[in-house]
Each structure stands twice: as structure tokens, then as C-alpha cells.
PDB file of C-alpha atoms in Angstrom:
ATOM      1  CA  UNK A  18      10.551  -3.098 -19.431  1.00  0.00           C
ATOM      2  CA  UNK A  19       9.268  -3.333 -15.898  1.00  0.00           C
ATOM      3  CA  UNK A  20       5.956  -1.553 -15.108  1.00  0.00           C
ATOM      4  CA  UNK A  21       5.512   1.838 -13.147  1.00  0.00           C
ATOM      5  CA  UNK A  22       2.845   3.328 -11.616  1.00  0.00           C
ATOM      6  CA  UNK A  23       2.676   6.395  -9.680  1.00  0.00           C
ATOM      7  CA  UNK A  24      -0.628   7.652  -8.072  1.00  0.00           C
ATOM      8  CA  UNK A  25      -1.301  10.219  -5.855  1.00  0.00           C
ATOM      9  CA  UNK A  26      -4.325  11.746  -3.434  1.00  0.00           C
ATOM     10  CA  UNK A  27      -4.817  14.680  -0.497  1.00  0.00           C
ATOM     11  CA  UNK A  28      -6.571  13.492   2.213  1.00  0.00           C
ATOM     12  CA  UNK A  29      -8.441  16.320   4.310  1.00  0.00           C
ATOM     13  CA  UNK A  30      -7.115  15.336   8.157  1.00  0.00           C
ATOM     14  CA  UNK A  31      -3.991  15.864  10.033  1.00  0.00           C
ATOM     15  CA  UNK A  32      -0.758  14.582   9.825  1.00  0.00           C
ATOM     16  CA  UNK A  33      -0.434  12.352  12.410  1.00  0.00           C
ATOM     17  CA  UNK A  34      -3.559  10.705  11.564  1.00  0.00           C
ATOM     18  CA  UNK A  35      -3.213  10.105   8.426  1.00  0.00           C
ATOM     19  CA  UNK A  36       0.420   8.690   9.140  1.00  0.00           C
ATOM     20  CA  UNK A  37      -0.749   6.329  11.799  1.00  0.00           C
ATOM     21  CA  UNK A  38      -3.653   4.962  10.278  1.00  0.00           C
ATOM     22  CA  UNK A  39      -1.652   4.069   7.301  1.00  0.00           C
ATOM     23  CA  UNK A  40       1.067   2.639   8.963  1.00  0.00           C
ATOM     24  CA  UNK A  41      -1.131   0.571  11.396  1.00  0.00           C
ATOM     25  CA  UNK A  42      -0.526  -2.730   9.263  1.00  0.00           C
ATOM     26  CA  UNK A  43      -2.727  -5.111  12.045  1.00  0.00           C
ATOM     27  CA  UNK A  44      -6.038  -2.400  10.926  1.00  0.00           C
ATOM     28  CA  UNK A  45      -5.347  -2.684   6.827  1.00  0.00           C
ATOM     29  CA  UNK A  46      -8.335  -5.404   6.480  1.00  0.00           C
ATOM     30  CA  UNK A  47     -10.374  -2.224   7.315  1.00  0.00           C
ATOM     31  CA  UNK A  48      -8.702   0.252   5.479  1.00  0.00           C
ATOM     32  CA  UNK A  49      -8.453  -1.407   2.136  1.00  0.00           C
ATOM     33  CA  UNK A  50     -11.045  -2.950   0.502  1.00  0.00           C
ATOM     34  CA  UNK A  51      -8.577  -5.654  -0.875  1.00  0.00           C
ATOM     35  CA  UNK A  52      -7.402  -7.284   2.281  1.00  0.00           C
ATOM     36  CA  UNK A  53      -8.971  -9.780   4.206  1.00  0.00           C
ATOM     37  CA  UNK A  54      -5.767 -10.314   6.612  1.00  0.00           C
ATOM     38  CA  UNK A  55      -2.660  -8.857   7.592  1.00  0.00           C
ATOM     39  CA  UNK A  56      -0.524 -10.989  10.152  1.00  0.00           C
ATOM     40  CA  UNK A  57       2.901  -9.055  11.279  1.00  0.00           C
ATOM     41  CA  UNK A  58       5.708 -12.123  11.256  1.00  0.00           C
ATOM     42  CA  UNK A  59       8.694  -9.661  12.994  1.00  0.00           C
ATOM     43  CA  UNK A  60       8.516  -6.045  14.341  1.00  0.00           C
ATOM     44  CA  UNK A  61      11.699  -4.191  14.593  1.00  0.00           C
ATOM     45  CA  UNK A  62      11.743  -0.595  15.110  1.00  0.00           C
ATOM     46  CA  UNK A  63      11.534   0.984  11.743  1.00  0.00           C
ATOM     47  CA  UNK A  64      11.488  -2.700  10.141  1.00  0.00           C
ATOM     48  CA  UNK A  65       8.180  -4.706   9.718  1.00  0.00           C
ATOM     49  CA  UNK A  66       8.088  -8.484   8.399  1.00  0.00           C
ATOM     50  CA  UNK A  67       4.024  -9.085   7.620  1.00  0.00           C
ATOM     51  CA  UNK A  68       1.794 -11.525   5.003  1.00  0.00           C
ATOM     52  CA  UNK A  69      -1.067  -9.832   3.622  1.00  0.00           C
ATOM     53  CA  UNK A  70      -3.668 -12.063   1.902  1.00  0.00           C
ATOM     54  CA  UNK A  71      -6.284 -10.785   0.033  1.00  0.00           C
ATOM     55  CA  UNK A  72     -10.339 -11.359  -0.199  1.00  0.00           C
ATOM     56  CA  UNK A  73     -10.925 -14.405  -2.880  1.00  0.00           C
ATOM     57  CA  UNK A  74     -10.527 -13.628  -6.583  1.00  0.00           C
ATOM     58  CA  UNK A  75     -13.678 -14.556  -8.959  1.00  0.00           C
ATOM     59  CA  UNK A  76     -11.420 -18.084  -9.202  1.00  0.00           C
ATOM     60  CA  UNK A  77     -12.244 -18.284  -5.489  1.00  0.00           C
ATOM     61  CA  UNK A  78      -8.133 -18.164  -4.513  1.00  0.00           C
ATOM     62  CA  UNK A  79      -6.875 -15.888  -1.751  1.00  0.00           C
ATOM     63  CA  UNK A  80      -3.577 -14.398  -2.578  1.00  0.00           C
ATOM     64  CA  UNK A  81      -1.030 -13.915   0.012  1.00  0.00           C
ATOM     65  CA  UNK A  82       2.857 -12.375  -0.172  1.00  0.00           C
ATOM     66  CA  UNK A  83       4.967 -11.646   2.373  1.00  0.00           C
ATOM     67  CA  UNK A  84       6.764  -8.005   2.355  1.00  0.00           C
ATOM     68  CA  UNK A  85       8.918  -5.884   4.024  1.00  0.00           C
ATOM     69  CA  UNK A  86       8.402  -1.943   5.159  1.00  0.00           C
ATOM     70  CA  UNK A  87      10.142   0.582   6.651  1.00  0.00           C
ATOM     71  CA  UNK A  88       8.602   3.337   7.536  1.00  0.00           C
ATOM     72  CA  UNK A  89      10.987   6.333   7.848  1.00  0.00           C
ATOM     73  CA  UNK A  90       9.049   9.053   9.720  1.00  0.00           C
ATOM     74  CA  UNK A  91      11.411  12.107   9.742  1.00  0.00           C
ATOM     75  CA  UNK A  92      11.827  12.018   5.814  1.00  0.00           C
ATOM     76  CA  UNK A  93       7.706  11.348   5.545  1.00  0.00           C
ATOM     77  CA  UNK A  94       8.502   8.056   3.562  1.00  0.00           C
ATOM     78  CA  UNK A  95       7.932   4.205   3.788  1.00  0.00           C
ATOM     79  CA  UNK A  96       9.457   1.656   1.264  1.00  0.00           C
ATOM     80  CA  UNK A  97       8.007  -1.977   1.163  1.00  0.00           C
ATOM     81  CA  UNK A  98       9.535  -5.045  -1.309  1.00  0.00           C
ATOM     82  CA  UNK A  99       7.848  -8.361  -2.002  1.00  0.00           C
ATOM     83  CA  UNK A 100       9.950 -10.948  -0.526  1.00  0.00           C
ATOM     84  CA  UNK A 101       7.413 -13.707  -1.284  1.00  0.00           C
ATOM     85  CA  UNK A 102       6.786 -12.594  -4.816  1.00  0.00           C
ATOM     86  CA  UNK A 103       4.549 -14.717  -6.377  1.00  0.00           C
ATOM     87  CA  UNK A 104       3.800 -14.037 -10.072  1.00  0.00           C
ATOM     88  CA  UNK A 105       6.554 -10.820 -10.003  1.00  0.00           C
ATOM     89  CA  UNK A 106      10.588 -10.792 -10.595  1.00  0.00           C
ATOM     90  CA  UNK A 107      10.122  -7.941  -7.934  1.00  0.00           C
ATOM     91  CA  UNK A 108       7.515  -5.872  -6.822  1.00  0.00           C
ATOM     92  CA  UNK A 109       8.683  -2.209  -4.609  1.00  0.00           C
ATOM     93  CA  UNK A 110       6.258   0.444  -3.839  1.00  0.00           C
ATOM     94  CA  UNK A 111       7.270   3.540  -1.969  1.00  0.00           C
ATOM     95  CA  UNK A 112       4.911   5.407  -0.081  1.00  0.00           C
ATOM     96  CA  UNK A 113       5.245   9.623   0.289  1.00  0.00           C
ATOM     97  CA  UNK A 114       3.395  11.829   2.117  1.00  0.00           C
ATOM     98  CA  UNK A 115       3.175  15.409   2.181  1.00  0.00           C
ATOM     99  CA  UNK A 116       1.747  17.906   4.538  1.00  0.00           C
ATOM    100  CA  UNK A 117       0.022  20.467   2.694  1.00  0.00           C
ATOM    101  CA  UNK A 118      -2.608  23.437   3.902  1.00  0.00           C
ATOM    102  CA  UNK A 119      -5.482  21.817   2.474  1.00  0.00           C
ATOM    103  CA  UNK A 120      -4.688  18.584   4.045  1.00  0.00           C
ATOM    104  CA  UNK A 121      -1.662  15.487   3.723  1.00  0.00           C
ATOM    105  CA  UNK A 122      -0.679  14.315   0.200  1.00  0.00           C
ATOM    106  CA  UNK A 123       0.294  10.251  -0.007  1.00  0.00           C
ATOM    107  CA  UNK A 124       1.335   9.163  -3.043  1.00  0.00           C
ATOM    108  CA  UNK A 125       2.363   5.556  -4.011  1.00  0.00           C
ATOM    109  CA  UNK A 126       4.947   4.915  -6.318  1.00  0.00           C
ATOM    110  CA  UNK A 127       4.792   1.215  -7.605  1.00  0.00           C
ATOM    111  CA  UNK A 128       7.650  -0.303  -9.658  1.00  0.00           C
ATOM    112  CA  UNK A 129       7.589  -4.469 -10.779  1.00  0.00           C
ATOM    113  CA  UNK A 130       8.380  -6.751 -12.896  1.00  0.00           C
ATOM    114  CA  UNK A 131       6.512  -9.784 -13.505  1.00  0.00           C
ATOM    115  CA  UNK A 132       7.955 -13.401 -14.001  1.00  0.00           C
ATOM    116  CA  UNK A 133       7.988 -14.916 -18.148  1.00  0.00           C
ATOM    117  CA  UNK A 134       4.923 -17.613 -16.476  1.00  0.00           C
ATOM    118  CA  UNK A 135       2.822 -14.973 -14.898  1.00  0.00           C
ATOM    119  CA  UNK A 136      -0.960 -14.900 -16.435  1.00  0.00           C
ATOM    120  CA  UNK A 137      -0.899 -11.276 -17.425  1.00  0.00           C
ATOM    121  CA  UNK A 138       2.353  -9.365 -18.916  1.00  0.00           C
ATOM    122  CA  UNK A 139       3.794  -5.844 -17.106  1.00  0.00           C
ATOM    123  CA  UNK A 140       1.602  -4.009 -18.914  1.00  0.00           C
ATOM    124  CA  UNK A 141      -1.752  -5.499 -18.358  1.00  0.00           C
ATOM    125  CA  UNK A 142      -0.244  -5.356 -14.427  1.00  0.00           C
ATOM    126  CA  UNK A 143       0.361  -1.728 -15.115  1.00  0.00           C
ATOM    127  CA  UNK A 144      -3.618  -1.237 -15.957  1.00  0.00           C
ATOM    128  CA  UNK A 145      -4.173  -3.666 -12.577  1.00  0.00           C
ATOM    129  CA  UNK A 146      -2.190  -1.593 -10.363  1.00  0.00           C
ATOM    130  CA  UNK A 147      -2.936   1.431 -11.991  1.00  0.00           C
ATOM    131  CA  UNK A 148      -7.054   1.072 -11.134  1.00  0.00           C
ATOM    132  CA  UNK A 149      -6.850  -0.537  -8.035  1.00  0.00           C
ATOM    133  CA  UNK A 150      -4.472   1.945  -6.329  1.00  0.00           C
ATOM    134  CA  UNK A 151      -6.881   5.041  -7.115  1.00  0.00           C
ATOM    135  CA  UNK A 152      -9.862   2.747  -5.760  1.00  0.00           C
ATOM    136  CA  UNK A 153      -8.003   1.670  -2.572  1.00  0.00           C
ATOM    137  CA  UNK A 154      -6.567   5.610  -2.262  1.00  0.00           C
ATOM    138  CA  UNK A 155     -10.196   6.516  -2.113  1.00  0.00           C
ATOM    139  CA  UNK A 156     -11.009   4.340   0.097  1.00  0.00           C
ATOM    140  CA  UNK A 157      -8.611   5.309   2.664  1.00  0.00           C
ATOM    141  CA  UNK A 158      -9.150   9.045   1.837  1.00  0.00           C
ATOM    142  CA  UNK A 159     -12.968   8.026   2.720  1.00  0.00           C
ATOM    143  CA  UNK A 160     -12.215   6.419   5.929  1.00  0.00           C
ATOM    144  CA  UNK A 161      -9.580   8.912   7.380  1.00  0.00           C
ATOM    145  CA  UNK A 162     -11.613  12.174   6.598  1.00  0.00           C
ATOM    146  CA  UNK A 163     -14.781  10.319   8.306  1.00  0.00           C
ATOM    147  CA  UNK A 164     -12.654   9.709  11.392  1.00  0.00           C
ATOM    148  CA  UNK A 165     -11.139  13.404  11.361  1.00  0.00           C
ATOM    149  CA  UNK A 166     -14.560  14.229  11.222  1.00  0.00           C
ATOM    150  CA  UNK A 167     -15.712  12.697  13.639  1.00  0.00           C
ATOM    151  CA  UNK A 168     -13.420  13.094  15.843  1.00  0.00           C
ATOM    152  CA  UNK A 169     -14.389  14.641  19.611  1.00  0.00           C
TER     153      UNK A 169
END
């Protein structure tokens, strides 16, 4: 059964910043904690071709995947999909955000399946995913509410 997780968190800053920060793939190795680079391979206008590789693992190996994301602005949504895969059948997140009084709402919405030779099984990628989404959500909700805050 392929693994879900669904996380969500309200950042306190408006809209538009919280949208273009988040969609400003080329400024991710500052926003997550994860990524050490982000290289865009084909812009289109709603379309975005990039390879993301991470910081080195306790192994010392930098993983990198290529995805896709479209970020749909009017319906407050963005879908991505592994195209370079690596140890998953298929890996899709969805990204929603949601203007609210107290601030915007952006939840991620991961759904995967991992390949028969991966190293862990879709549940122990569940736990993975699971953890690390609510630590990199609260390190963007960190980041954004110190720029809203200090902004002049």
C-alpha cells in the first residue's frame, strides 16, 4: 500500500509572501534545512524542471532527484512528481495554501511508493517523511514570520 502523509502549518505573514518565498525554488538551500542545492533545468510559465540535492547523509552521500512543479496560483495550489525517482515507484506531493485571518495555512500532502530494493519499506518512509516535513514546515514558518517581521 503506498505511503501518505499529510502535514499542515499557519504561518503568521501575508499571502504573497509566503507564496513567493515558497515558490522561489533558486532560494530553497536557505529555506530548508535539507537542501544544499537547487539548480532549475527548464522554466516554463507555470512549469518548472529543477534537481534538488540534499546536504550529505551520516553515509556521507548527497542525494539528488529531479522533479517537476506547477504552481497554479489562482486555485492556491502547486503539484510536484519525482521524475528521477531514485529509491521510489513514484513520489507526488501537493502543496495547499490557505489564507486565513490569523495568517496563510500550507499544507503538504505527500503520496509514494517505494521500489521492492529500496533500504527502508513505505512505512518506515512514512515515519521519514512524516518527521522531516513538520521540521522543514517549521523551519520555513521560522524564516517567513522573521522576514514579515522585519520587514520596513
Amino acid at each position: 500500500m503506498p505511503g501518505q502523509v499529510d502535514n499542515s502549518i499557519v504561518i503568521k505573514a501575508p499571502f504573497d509572501q509566503v507564496w513567493d518565498v515558497t515558490n522561489d525554488l533558486q532560494n530553497w538551500p536557505s529555506l530548508f534545512g535539507e537542501y544544499a542545492d537547487v539548480e532549475i533545468l527548464h522554466q516554463g510559465d507555470s512549469l518548472v524542471t529543477y534537481r534538488t540535492t540534499m546536504h550529505p547523509d551520516e553515509s556521507e552521500k548527497a542525494h539528488s532527484w529531479v522533479s517537476e512543479r506547477e504552481a497554479d496560483r489562482e486555485a492556491l495550489t502547486v503539484r510536484e512528481r519525482c521524475i528521477e525517482s531514485g529509491q521510489f515507484a513514484f513520489m507526488e506531493t501537493r502543496w495547499e495554501y490557505e489564507d486565513l485571518s490569523e495568517g496563510v495555512k500550507m499544507r503538504w500532502i505527500h503520496e509514494f511508493a517505494l521500489k521492492p530494493a529500496a533500504s527502508m519499506d513505505d512505512s518506515a518512509m512514512t515515519d521519514r517523511i512524516n518527521r522531516n516535513s513538520k521540521l522543514q514546515m517549521a523551519l520555513i514558518q521560522a524564516e517567513i514570520e522573521h522576514q514579515a517581521s522585519t520587514a520596513g
